[in-house]
GROMACS .gro file of C-alpha atoms in nm:
model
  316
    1UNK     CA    1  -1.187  -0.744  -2.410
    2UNK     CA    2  -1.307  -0.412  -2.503
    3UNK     CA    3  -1.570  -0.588  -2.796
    4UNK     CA    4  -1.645  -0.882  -2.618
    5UNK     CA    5  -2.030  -0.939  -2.415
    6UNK     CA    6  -1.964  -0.927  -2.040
    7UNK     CA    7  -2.247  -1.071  -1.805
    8UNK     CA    8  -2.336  -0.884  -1.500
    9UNK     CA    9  -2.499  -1.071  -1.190
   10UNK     CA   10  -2.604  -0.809  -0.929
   11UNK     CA   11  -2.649  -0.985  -0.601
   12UNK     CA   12  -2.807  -0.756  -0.343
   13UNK     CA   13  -3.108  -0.627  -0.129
   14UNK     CA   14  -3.102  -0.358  -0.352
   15UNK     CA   15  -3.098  -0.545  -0.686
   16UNK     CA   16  -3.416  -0.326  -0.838
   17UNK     CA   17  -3.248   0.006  -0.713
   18UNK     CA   18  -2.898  -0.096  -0.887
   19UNK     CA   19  -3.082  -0.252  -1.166
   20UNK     CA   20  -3.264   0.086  -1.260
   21UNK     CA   21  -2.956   0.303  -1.247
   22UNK     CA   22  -2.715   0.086  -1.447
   23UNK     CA   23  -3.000   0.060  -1.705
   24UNK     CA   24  -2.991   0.447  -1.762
   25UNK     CA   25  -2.693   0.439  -1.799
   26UNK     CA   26  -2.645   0.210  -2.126
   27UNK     CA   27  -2.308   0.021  -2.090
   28UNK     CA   28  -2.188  -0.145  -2.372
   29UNK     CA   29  -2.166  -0.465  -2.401
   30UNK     CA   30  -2.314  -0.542  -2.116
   31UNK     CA   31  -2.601  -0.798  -2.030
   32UNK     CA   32  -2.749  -0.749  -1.636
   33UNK     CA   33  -2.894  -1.028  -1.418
   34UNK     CA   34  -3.036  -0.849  -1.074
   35UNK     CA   35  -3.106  -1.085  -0.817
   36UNK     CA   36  -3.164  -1.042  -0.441
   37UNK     CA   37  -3.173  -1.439  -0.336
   38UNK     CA   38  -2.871  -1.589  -0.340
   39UNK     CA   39  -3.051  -1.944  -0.440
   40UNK     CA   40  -3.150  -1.840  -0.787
   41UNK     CA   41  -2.837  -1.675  -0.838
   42UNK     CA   42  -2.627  -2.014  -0.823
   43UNK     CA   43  -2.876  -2.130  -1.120
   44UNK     CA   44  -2.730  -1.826  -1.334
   45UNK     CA   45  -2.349  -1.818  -1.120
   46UNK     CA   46  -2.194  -1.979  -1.411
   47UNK     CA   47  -2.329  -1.781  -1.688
   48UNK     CA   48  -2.151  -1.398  -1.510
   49UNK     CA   49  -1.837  -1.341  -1.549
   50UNK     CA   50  -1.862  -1.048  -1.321
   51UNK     CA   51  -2.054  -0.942  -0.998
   52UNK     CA   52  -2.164  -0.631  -0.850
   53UNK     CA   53  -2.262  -0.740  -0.520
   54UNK     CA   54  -2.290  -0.747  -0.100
   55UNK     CA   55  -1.992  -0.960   0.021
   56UNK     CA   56  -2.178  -1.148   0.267
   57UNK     CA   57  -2.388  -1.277  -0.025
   58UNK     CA   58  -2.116  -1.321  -0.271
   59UNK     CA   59  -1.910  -1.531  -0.068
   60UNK     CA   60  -2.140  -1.796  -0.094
   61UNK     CA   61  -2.214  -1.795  -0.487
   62UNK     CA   62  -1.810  -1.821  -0.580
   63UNK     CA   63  -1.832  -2.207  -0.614
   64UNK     CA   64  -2.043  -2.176  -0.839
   65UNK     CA   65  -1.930  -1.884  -1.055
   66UNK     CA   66  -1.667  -2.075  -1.324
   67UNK     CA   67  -1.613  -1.816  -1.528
   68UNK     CA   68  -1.608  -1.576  -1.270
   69UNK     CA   69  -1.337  -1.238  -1.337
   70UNK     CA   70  -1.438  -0.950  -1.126
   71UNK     CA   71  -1.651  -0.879  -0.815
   72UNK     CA   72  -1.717  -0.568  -0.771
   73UNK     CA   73  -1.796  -0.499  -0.401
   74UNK     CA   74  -2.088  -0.265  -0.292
   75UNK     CA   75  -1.897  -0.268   0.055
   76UNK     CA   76  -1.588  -0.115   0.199
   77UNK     CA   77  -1.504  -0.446   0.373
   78UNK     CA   78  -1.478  -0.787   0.170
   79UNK     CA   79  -1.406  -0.973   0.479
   80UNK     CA   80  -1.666  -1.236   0.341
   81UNK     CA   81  -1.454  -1.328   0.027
   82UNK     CA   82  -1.100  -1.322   0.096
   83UNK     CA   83  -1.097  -1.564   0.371
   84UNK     CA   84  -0.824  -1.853   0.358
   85UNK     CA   85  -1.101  -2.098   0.229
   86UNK     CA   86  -1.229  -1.870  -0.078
   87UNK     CA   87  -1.170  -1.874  -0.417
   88UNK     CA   88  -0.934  -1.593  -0.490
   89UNK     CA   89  -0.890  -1.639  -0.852
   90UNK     CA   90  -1.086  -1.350  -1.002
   91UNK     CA   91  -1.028  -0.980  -0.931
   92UNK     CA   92  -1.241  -0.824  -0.605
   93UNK     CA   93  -1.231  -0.436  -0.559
   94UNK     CA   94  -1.402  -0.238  -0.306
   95UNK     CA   95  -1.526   0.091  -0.276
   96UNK     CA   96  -1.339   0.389  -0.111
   97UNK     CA   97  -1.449   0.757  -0.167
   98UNK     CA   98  -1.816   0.767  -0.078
   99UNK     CA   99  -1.838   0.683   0.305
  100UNK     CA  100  -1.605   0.947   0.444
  101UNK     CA  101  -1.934   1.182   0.507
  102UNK     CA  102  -2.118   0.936   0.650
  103UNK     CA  103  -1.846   0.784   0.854
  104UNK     CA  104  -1.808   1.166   0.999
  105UNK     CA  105  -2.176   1.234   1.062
  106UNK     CA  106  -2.154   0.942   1.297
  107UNK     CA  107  -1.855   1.043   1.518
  108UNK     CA  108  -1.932   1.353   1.540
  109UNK     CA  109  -2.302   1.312   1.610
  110UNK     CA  110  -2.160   1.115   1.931
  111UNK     CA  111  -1.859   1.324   1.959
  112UNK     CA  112  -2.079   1.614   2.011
  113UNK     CA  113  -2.352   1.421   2.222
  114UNK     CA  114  -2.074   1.381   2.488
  115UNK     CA  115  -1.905   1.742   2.441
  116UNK     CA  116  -2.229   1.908   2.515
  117UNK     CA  117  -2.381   1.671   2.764
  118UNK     CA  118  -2.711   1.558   2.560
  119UNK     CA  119  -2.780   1.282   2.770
  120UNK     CA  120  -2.740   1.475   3.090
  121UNK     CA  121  -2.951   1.786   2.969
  122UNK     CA  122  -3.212   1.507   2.824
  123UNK     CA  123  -3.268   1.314   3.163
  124UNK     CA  124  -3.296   1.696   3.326
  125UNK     CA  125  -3.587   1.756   3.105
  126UNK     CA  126  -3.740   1.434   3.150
  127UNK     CA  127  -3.724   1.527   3.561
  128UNK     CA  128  -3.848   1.895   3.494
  129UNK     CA  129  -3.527   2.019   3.692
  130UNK     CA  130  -3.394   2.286   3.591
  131UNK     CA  131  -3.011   2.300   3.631
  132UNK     CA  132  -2.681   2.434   3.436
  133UNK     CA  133  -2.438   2.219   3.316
  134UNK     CA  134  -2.193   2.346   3.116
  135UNK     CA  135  -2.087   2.160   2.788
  136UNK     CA  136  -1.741   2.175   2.653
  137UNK     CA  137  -1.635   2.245   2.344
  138UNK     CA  138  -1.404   2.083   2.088
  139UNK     CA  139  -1.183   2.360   1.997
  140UNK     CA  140  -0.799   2.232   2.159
  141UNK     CA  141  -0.937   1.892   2.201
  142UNK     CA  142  -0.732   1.589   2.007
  143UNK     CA  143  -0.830   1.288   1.839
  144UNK     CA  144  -0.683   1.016   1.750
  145UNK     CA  145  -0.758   0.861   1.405
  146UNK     CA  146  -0.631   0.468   1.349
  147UNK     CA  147  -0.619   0.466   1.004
  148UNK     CA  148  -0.633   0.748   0.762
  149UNK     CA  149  -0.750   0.635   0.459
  150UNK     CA  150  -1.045   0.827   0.254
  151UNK     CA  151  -1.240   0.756   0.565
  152UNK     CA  152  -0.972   0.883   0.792
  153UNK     CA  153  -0.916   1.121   0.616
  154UNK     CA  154  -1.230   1.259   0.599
  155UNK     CA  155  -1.278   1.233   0.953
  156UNK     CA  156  -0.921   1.462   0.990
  157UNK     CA  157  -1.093   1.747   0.771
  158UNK     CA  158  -1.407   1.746   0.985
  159UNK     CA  159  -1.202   1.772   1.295
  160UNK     CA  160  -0.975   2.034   1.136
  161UNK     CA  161  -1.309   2.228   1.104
  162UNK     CA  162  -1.353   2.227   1.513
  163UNK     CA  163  -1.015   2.349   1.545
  164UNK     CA  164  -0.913   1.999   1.711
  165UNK     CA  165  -0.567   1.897   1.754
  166UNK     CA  166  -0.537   1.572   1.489
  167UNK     CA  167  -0.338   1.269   1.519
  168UNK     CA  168  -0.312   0.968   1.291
  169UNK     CA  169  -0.195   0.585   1.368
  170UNK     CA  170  -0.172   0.439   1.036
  171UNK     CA  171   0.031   0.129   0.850
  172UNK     CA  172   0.092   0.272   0.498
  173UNK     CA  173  -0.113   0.613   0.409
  174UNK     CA  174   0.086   0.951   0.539
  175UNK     CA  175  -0.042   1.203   0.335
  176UNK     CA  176  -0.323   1.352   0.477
  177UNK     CA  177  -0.303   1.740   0.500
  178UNK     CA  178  -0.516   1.726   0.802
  179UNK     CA  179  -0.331   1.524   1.072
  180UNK     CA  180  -0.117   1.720   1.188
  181UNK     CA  181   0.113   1.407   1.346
  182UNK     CA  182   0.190   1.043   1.254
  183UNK     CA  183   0.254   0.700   1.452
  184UNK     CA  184   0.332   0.372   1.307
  185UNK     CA  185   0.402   0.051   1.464
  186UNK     CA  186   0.504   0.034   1.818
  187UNK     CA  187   0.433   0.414   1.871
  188UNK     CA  188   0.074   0.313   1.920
  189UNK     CA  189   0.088   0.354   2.295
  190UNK     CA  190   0.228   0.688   2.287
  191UNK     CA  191   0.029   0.800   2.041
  192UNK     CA  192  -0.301   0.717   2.256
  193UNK     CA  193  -0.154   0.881   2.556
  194UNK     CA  194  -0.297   1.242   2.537
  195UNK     CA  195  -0.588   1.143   2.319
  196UNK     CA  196  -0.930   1.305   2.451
  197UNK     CA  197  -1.146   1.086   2.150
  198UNK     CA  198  -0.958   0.795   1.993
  199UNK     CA  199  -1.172   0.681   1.663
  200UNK     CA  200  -1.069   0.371   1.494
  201UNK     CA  201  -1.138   0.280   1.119
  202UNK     CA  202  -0.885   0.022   1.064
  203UNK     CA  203  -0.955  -0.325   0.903
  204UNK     CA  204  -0.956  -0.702   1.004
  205UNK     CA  205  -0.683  -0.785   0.923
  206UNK     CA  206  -0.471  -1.034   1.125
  207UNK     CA  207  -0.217  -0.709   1.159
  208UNK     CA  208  -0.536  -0.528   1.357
  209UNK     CA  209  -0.655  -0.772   1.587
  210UNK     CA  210  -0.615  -0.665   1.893
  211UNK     CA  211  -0.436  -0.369   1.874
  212UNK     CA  212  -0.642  -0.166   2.105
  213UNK     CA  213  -0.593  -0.386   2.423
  214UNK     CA  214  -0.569  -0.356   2.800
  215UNK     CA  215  -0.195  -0.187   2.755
  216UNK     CA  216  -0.339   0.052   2.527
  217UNK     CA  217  -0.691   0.146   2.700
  218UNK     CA  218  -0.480   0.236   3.044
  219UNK     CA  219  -0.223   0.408   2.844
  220UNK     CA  220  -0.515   0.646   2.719
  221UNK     CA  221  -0.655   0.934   2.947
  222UNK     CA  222  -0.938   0.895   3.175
  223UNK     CA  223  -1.112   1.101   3.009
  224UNK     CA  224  -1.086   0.986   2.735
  225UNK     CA  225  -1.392   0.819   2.440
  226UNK     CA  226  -1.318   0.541   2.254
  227UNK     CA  227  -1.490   0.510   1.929
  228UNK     CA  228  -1.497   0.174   1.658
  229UNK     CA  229  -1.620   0.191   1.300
  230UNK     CA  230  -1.347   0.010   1.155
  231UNK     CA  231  -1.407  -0.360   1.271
  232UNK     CA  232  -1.454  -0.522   1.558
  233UNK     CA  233  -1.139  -0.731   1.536
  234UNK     CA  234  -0.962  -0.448   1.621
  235UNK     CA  235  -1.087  -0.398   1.978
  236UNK     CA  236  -0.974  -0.665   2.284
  237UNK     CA  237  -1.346  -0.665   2.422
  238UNK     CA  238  -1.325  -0.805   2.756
  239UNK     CA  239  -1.029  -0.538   2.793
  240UNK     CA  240  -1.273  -0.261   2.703
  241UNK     CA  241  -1.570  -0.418   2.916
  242UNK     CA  242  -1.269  -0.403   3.244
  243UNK     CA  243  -1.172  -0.051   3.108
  244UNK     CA  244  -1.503   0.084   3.129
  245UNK     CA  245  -1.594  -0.041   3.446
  246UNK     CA  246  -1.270   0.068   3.641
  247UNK     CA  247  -1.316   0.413   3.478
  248UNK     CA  248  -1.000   0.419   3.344
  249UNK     CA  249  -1.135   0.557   3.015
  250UNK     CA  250  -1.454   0.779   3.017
  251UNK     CA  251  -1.681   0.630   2.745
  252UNK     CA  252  -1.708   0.390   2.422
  253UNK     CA  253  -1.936   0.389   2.122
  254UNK     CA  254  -1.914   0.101   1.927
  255UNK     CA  255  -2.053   0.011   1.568
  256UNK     CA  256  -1.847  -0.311   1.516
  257UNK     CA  257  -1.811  -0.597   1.731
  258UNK     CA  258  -1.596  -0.941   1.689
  259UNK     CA  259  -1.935  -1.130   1.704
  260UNK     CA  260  -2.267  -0.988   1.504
  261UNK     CA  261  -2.487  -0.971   1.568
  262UNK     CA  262  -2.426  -0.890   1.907
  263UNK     CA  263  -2.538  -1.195   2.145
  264UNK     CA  264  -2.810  -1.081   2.376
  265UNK     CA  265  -2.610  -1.222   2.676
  266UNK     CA  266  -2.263  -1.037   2.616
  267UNK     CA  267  -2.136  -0.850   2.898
  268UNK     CA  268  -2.132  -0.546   2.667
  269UNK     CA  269  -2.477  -0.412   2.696
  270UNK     CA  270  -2.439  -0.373   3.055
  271UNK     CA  271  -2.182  -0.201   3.059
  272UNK     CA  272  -2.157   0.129   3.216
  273UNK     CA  273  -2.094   0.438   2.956
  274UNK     CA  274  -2.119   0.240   2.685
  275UNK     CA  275  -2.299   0.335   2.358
  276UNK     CA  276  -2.410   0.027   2.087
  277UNK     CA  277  -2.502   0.038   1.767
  278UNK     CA  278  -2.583  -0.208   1.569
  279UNK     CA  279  -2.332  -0.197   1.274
  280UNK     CA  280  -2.505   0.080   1.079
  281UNK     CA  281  -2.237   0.370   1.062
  282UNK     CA  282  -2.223   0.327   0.737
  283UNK     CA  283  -2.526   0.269   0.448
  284UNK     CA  284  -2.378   0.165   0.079
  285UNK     CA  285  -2.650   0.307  -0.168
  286UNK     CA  286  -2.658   0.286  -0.466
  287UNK     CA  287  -2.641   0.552  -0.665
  288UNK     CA  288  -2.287   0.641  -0.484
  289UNK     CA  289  -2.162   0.280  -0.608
  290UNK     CA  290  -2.289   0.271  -0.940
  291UNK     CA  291  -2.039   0.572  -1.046
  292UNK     CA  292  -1.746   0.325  -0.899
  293UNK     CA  293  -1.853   0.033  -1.070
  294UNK     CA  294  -1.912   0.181  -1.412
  295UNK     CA  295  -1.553   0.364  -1.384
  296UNK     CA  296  -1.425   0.043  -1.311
  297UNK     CA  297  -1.636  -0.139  -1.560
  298UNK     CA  298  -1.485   0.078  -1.839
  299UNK     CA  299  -1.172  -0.006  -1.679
  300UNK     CA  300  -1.209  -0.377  -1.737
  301UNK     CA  301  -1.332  -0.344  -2.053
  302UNK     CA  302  -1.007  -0.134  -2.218
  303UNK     CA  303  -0.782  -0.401  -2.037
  304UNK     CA  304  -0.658  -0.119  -1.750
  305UNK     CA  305  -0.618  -0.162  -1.381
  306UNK     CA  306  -0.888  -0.146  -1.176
  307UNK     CA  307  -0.972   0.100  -0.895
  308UNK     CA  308  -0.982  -0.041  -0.541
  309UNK     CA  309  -0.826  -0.354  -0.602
  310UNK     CA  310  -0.823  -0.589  -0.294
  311UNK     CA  311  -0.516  -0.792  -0.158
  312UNK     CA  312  -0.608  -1.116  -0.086
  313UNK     CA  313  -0.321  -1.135   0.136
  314UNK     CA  314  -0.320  -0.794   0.318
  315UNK     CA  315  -0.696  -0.826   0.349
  316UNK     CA  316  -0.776  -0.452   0.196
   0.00000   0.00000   0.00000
């Protein structure tokens, strides 16, 4: 493999931007078709053996890709290309290692909104009223991480750095020097039960759907803020919607939802103490994906194993 011509098709909004940066850096062996439109790219599908690409937009070029090896994903989640109907007869990898700053810039921006009562001193300066009231602070404080992978992870050492108390639900990683406790399996609704921000970062997989349910929400403090940036899967949403409005948890932010984009007429947007965004946690660019792909494109070509390899089966 390591002599042999290898055709690229990059298939992504930011074709130019990925374009550009593989260019500079002069693979061997290595011939690069950059599209953006998925239509022209079934024209040239069964020319690539290989595919750097968005999921979404892959998933609907494998038909056509016969001599298809490797996708390369420029996501975390592949959700697009290993459902049960797919083609799964080529290697997919994903990209771990370069969201975990993002990922905590998010939940702590929020995090922080809530400890030191943004919204509350916002409105007062909106009214012109000037009145003290006195944030808290995250030092003591616990949270709850479901899932500590490189994301999790990351999220651990950034709480760690407030002096929070850290806790980590997870189905296979335990080695993270920043969470200080682990739960696993059934554990889930003790592990929620002194929680003051639970963050979730899990996959969909059929092992995640639903884990965070009614049981779980009342089994969580009142006080208590809920955050999603794993996928929306994960979440029972007409639990959280009854949660929310009974007070028996304080707040939610949400990223992901089970249906996006996010129907104008679902119940969440009224809900009270709820926060929505609209799936954008999380920004792949390029020049933090290029560095995985051509690792993994050197990888490929000497015959080795490739980083990030996705089971079809466990769906990560």
């Amino acid at each position: 493999m390591k002599d042999r011509m290898n055709h690229l098709l990059i298939l992504s909004e930011e074709a130019p931007a990925y374009l550009d940066l593989l260019q500079a850096a002069k693979l061997t062996n290595l011939r690069i078709t950059a599209l953006s439109d998925t239509r022209l790219a079934r024209t040239k599908g069964a020319e690539c053996n290989m595919v750097l690409g968005e999921p979404g937009l892959v998933h609907g070029l494998l038909p056509y890709m016969t001599n298809l090896e490797w996708v390369q994903s420029t996501w975390a989640g592949v959700e697009p290309c290993i459902q049960k109907n797919s083609h799964r007869d080529y290697q997919l990898t994903n990209v771990k290692g370069i969201f975990g700053a993002q990922m905590s810039e998010y939940v702590f921006c929020y995090i922080l909104m809530h400890e030191k009562l943004a919204r509350v001193h916002h409105k007062l300066q909106q009214q012109k009223r000037w009145e003290q009231h006195f944030p808290g602070q995250l030092r003591g404080k616990t949270i709850g991480i479901m899932g500590v992978g490189s994301i999790g992870s990351h999220l651990a050492q950034t709480a760690r750095y407030f002096q929070m108390q850290t806790k980590g639900y997870t189905f296979s990683s335990t080695n993270c020097e920043f969470i200080e406790r682990y739960y696993h399996g059934e554990e889930l609704v003790e592990f929620v039960s002194d929680l003051d921000y639970l963050v979730n970062t899990l996959p969909d997989t059929p092992q995640t759907t639903h884990l965070i349910n009614d049981a779980v929400l009342r089994a969580m403090p009142p006080g208590a803020i809920l955050i999603n940036i794993g996928r929306g899967n994960v979440i029972e949403e007409s639990a959280l919607i009854d949660a929310l409005n009974q007070q028996t948890i304080a707040g939610a932010v949400l990223d992901v939802f089970a249906e996006e984009p996010l129907p104008e007429d679902h119940r969440l947007w009224q809900t009270p103490n709820m926060t929505i965004t609209a799936h954008i946690s999380v920004i792949s660019y390029p020049e933090d994906v290029v560095p995985v792909f051509i690792d993994n494109y050197h990888r490929f070509s000497n015959g080795q194993d490739l980083k990030y390899s996705v089971d079809f089966e466990r769906g990560y």
